[in-house]
Coordinates of C-alpha atoms in Angstrom, one line a residue:
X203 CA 98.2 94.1 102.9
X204 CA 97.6 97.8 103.9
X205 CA 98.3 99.3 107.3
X206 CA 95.0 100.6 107.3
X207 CA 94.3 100.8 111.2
X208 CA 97.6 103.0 111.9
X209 CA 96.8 106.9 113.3
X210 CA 100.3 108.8 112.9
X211 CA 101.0 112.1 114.5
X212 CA 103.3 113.7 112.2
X213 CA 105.5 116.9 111.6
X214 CA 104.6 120.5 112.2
X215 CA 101.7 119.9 114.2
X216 CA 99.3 118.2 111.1
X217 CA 96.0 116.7 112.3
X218 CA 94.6 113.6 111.6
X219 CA 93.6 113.1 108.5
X220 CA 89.7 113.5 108.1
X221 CA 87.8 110.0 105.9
X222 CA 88.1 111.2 102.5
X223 CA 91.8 111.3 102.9
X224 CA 92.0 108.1 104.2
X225 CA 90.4 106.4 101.2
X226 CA 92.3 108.4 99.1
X227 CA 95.2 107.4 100.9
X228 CA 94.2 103.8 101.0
X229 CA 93.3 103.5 97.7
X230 CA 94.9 100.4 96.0
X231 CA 97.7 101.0 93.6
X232 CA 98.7 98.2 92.4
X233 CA 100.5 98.8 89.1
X234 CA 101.3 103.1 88.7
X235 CA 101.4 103.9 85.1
X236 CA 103.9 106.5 84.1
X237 CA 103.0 109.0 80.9
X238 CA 105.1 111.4 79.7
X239 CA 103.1 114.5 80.2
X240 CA 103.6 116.6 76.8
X241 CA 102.6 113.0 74.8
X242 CA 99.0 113.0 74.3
X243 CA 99.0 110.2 72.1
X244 CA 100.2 108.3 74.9
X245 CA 97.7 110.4 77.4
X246 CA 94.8 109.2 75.0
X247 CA 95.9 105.6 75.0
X248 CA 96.0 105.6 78.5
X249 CA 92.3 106.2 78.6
X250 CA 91.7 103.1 77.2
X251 CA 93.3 101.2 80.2
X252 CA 92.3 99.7 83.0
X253 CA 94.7 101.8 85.5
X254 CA 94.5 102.2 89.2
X255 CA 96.9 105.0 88.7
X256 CA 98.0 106.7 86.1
X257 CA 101.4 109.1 86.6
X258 CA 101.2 112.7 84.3
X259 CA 104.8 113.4 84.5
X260 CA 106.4 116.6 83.9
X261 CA 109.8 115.2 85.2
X262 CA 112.4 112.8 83.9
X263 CA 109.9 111.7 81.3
X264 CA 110.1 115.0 79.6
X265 CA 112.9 116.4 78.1
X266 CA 113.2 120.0 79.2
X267 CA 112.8 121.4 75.8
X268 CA 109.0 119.8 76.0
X269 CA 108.1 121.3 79.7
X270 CA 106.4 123.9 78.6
X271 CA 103.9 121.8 76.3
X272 CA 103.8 119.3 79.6
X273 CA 102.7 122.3 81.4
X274 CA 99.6 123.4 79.1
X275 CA 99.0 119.7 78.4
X276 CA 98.8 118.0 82.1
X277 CA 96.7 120.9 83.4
X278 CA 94.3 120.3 80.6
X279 CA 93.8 116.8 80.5
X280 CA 93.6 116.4 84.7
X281 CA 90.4 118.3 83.7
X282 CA 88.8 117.0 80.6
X283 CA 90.1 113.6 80.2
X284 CA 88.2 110.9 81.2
X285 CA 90.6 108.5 82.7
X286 CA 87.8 106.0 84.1
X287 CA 88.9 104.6 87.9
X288 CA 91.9 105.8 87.3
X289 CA 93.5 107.9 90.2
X290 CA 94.7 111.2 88.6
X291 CA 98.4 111.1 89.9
X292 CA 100.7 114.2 88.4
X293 CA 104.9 113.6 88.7
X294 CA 106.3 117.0 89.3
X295 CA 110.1 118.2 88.6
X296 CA 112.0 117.5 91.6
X297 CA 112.3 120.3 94.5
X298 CA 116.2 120.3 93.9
X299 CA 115.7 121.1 90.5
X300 CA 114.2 124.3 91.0
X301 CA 111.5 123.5 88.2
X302 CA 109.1 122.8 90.2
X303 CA 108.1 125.8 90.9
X304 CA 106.5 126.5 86.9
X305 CA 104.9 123.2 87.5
X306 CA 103.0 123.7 90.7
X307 CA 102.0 127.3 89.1
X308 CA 100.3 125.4 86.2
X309 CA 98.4 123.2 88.2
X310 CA 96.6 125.9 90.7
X311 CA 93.8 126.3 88.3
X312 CA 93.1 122.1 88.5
X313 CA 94.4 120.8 91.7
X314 CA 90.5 119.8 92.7
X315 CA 90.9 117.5 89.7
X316 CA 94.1 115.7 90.7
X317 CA 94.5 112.6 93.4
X318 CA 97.9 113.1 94.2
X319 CA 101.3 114.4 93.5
X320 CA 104.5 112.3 93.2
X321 CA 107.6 114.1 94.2
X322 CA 110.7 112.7 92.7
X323 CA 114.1 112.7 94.0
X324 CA 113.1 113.2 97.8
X325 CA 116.1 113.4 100.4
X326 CA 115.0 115.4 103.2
X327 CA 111.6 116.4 105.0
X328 CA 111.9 120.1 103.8
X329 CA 110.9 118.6 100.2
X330 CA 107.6 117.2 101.3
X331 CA 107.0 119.6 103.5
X332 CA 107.4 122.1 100.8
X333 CA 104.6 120.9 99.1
X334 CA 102.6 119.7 101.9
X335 CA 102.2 123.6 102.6
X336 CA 101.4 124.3 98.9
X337 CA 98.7 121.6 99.2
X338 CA 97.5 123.7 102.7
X339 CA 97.4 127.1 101.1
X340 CA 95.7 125.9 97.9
X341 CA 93.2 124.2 100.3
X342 CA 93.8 121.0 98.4
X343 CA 92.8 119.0 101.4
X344 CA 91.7 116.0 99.4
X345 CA 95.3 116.1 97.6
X346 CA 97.9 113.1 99.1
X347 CA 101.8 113.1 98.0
X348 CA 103.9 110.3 97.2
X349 CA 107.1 110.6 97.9
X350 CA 110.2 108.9 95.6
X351 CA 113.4 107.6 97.5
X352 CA 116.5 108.0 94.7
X353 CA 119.3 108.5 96.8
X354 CA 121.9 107.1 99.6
X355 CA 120.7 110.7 101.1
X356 CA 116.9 110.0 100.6
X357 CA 117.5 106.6 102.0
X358 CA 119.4 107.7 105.1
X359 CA 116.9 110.1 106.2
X360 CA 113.4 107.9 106.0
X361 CA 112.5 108.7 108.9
X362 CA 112.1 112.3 108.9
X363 CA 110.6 112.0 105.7
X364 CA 107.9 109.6 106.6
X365 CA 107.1 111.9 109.6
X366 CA 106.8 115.2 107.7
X367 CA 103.3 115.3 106.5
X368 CA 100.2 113.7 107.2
X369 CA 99.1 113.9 103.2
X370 CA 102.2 111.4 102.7
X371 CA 100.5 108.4 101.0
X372 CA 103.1 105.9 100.3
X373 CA 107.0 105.9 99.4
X374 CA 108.1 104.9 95.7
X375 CA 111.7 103.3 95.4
X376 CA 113.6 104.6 92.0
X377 CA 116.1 102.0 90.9
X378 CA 117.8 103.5 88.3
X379 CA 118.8 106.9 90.1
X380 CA 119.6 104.8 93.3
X381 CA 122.0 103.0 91.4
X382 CA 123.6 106.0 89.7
X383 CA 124.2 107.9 93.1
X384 CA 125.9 104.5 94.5
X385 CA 127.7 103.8 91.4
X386 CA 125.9 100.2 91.6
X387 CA 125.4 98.1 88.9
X388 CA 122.2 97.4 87.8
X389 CA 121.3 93.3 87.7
X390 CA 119.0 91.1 86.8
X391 CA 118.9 89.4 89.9
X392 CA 118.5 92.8 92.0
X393 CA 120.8 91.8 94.9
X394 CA 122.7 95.6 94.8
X395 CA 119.4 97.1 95.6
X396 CA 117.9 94.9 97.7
X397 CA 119.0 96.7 101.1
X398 CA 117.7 99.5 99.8
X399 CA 114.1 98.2 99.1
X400 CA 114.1 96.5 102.1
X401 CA 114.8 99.6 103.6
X402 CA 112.0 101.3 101.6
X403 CA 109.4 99.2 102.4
X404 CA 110.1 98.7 106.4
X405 CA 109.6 102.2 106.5
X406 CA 106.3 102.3 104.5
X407 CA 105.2 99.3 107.0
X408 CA 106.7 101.5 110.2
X409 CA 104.6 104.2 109.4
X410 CA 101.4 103.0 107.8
X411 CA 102.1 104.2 104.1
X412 CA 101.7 102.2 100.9
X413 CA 105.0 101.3 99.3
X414 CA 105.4 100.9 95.0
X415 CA 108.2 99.5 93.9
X416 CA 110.8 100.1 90.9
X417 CA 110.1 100.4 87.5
X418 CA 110.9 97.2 84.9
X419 CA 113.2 98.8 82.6
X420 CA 113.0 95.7 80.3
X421 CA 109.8 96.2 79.5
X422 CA 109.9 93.5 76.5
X423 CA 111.4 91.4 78.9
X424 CA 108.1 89.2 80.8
X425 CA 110.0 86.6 82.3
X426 CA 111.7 89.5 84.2
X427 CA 109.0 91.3 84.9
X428 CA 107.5 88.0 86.8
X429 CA 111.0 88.0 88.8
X430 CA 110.6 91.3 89.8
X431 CA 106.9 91.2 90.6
X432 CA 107.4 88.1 92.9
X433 CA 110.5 90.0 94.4
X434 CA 108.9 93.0 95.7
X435 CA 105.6 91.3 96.6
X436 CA 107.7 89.2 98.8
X437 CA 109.3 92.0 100.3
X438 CA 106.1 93.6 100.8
X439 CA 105.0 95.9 98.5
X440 CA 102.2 97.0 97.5
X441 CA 102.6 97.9 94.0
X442 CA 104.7 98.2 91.2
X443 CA 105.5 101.3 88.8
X444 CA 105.0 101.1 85.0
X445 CA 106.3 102.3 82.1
X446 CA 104.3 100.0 79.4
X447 CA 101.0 98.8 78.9
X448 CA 101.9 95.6 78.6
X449 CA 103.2 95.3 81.7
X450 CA 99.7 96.4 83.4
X451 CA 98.6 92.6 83.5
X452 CA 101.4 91.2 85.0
X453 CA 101.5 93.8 87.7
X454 CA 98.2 93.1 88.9
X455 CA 97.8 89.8 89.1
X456 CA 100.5 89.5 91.2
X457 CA 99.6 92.7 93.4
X458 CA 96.2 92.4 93.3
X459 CA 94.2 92.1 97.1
X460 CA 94.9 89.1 98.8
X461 CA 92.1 86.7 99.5
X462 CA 91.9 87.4 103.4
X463 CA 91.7 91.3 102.3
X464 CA 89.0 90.8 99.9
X465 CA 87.1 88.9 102.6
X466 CA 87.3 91.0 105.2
X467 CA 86.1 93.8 102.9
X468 CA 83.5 91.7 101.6
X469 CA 82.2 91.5 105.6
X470 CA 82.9 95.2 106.2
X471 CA 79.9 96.3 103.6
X472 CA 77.9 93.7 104.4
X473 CA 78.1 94.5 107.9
X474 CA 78.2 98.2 107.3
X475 CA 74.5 98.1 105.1
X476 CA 73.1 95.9 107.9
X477 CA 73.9 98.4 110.3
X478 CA 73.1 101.4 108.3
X479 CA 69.7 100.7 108.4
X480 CA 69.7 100.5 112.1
X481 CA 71.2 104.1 112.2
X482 CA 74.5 102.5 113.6
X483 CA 77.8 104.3 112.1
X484 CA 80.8 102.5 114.3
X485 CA 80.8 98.7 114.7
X486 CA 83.1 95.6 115.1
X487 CA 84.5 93.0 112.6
X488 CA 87.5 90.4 113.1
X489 CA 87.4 92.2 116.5
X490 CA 88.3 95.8 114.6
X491 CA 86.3 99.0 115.2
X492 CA 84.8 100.1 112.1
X493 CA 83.4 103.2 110.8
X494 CA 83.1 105.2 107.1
X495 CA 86.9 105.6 106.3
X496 CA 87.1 101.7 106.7
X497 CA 83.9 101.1 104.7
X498 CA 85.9 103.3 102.0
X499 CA 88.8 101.0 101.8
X500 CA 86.4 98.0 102.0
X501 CA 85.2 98.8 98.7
X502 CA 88.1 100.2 97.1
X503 CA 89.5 96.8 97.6
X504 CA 86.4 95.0 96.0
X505 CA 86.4 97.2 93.2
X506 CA 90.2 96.2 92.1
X507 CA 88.7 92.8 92.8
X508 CA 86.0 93.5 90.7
X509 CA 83.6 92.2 92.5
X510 CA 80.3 93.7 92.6
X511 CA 79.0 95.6 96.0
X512 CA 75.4 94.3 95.4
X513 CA 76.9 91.0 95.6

């Protein structure tokens, strides 16, 4: 499900990525909750879920009269706000935009509290790159980006952008702005997008990152949900953006770890505890060499398959 065993050299000269960043990297997200970031009701009842990510968004979720309150409330509640499992996951204002700036300023103070960073509306390699280096001169090591394809533009130039920073995570494909700058019109049945998520998650594949697909705007609407769920898990993805609790449920059952995944996990910590206590650190499975960053996405994968690692 994951292209866990892919090293990538990417742009400007980054090094491999050291074990914490690969679990982080690695780390399952199946359904990616989106909460507008100056609404703490909705922050608070977000603490009551069972997320595997949950999005703070200063961006498209917040109109701009409320970025300011988004920027003393995000900061804030990264910090003191127990979110459970949860990855902490902030959605800044686009680099275009030119308000991103105030909401990277805000976050300086907390970024050893945050996951990872999703940066919307991403068309070239300059805008992960910018804050790849903001990430580097913070020393936010632990810190991974997610980068959101909205665009023809964004679209076109994949490859770049997939090659521009080792802290890339995964790619997110955004219907609803894709289908603005094409003039496309939205479907049920998704066929005007499906090049494009195709497109998305070949990528994601080519270059070892997770890929989390669009959002259900019809978020009454199960039965589409379902269609939509089935759609992109067949295409490959690995995950699926939220904008509703209710659609948590759906989302996971039908992007939750494969059977052959959670098996081979289950043999990695076995294998792993059996050779701790020999004082061996690297060993073989299925004909793999593992070591710790494995044994990390072993049992992030049976946690999300809550199954216990005593077990």
């Amino acid at each position: 499900m994951y292209s866990f065993l892919r090293l990538r050299s990417c742009g400007v000269g980054h090094n491999v990525p050291n074990a914490y960043y690969y679990s982080t990297r690695l780390f399952p997200r199946r359904a990616m909750l989106n909460v507008p970031g100056n609404d703490l009701k909705k922050i608070t009842k977000a603490t009551t879920l069972d997320l595997d990510t949950v999005v703070l968004d200063f961006e498209d979720g917040v109109a701009l009269s409320q970025k300011p309150e988004a920027r003393k409330l995000i900061p804030n509640c990264v910090k003191e706000v127990n979110f459970g499992r949860a990855e902490r996951c902030v959605r800044i204002n686009s680099i275009a935009s030119g308000l991103q700036n105030e909401d990277l300023e805000c976050l300086l103070p907390v970024l050893s509290h945050i996951d990872s960073i999703v940066i919307p509306k991403v068309e070239t390699k300059e805008h992960v790159e910018a804050i790849h280096e903001y990430l580097e001169k913070n020393n936010a090591q632990s810190v991974v980006i997610l980068a959101a394809i909205e665009s023809a533009r964004g679209l076109l130039n994949l490859r770049e952008i997939c090659e521009s920073s080792n802290k890339l995570a995964g790619l997110i494909f955004a219907s609803e702005d894709y289908n603005a700058d094409l003039g496309a019109t939205r479907t049920p049945e998704g066929q005007e997008m499906l090049f494009a998520r195709s497109t998305v998650v070949t990528y994601a594949a080519a270059y070892g990152l997770q890929a989390i697909d669009m959002v259900c705007i019809q978020f009454k609407d199960n039965d589409q949900l379902l269609k939509e769920c089935i759609q992109g898990y067949n295409l490959g993805y690995t995950g699926k953006q939220a904008i509703h609790p209710n659609q948590l449920a759906p989302i996971y059952e039908h992007f939750k770890p494969s059977d052959d995944s959670v098996s081979f996990a289950q043999e990695i910590v076995t294998t792993w505890d059996a050779n701790q206590a020999h004082g061996k650190g690297v060993f073989e499975v299925r004909g793999k060499v593992i070591d710790l960053p494995m044994v990390l996405w072993a049992k992030k994968i049976l946690g999300k398959a809550n199954i216990s690692l005593s077990s």
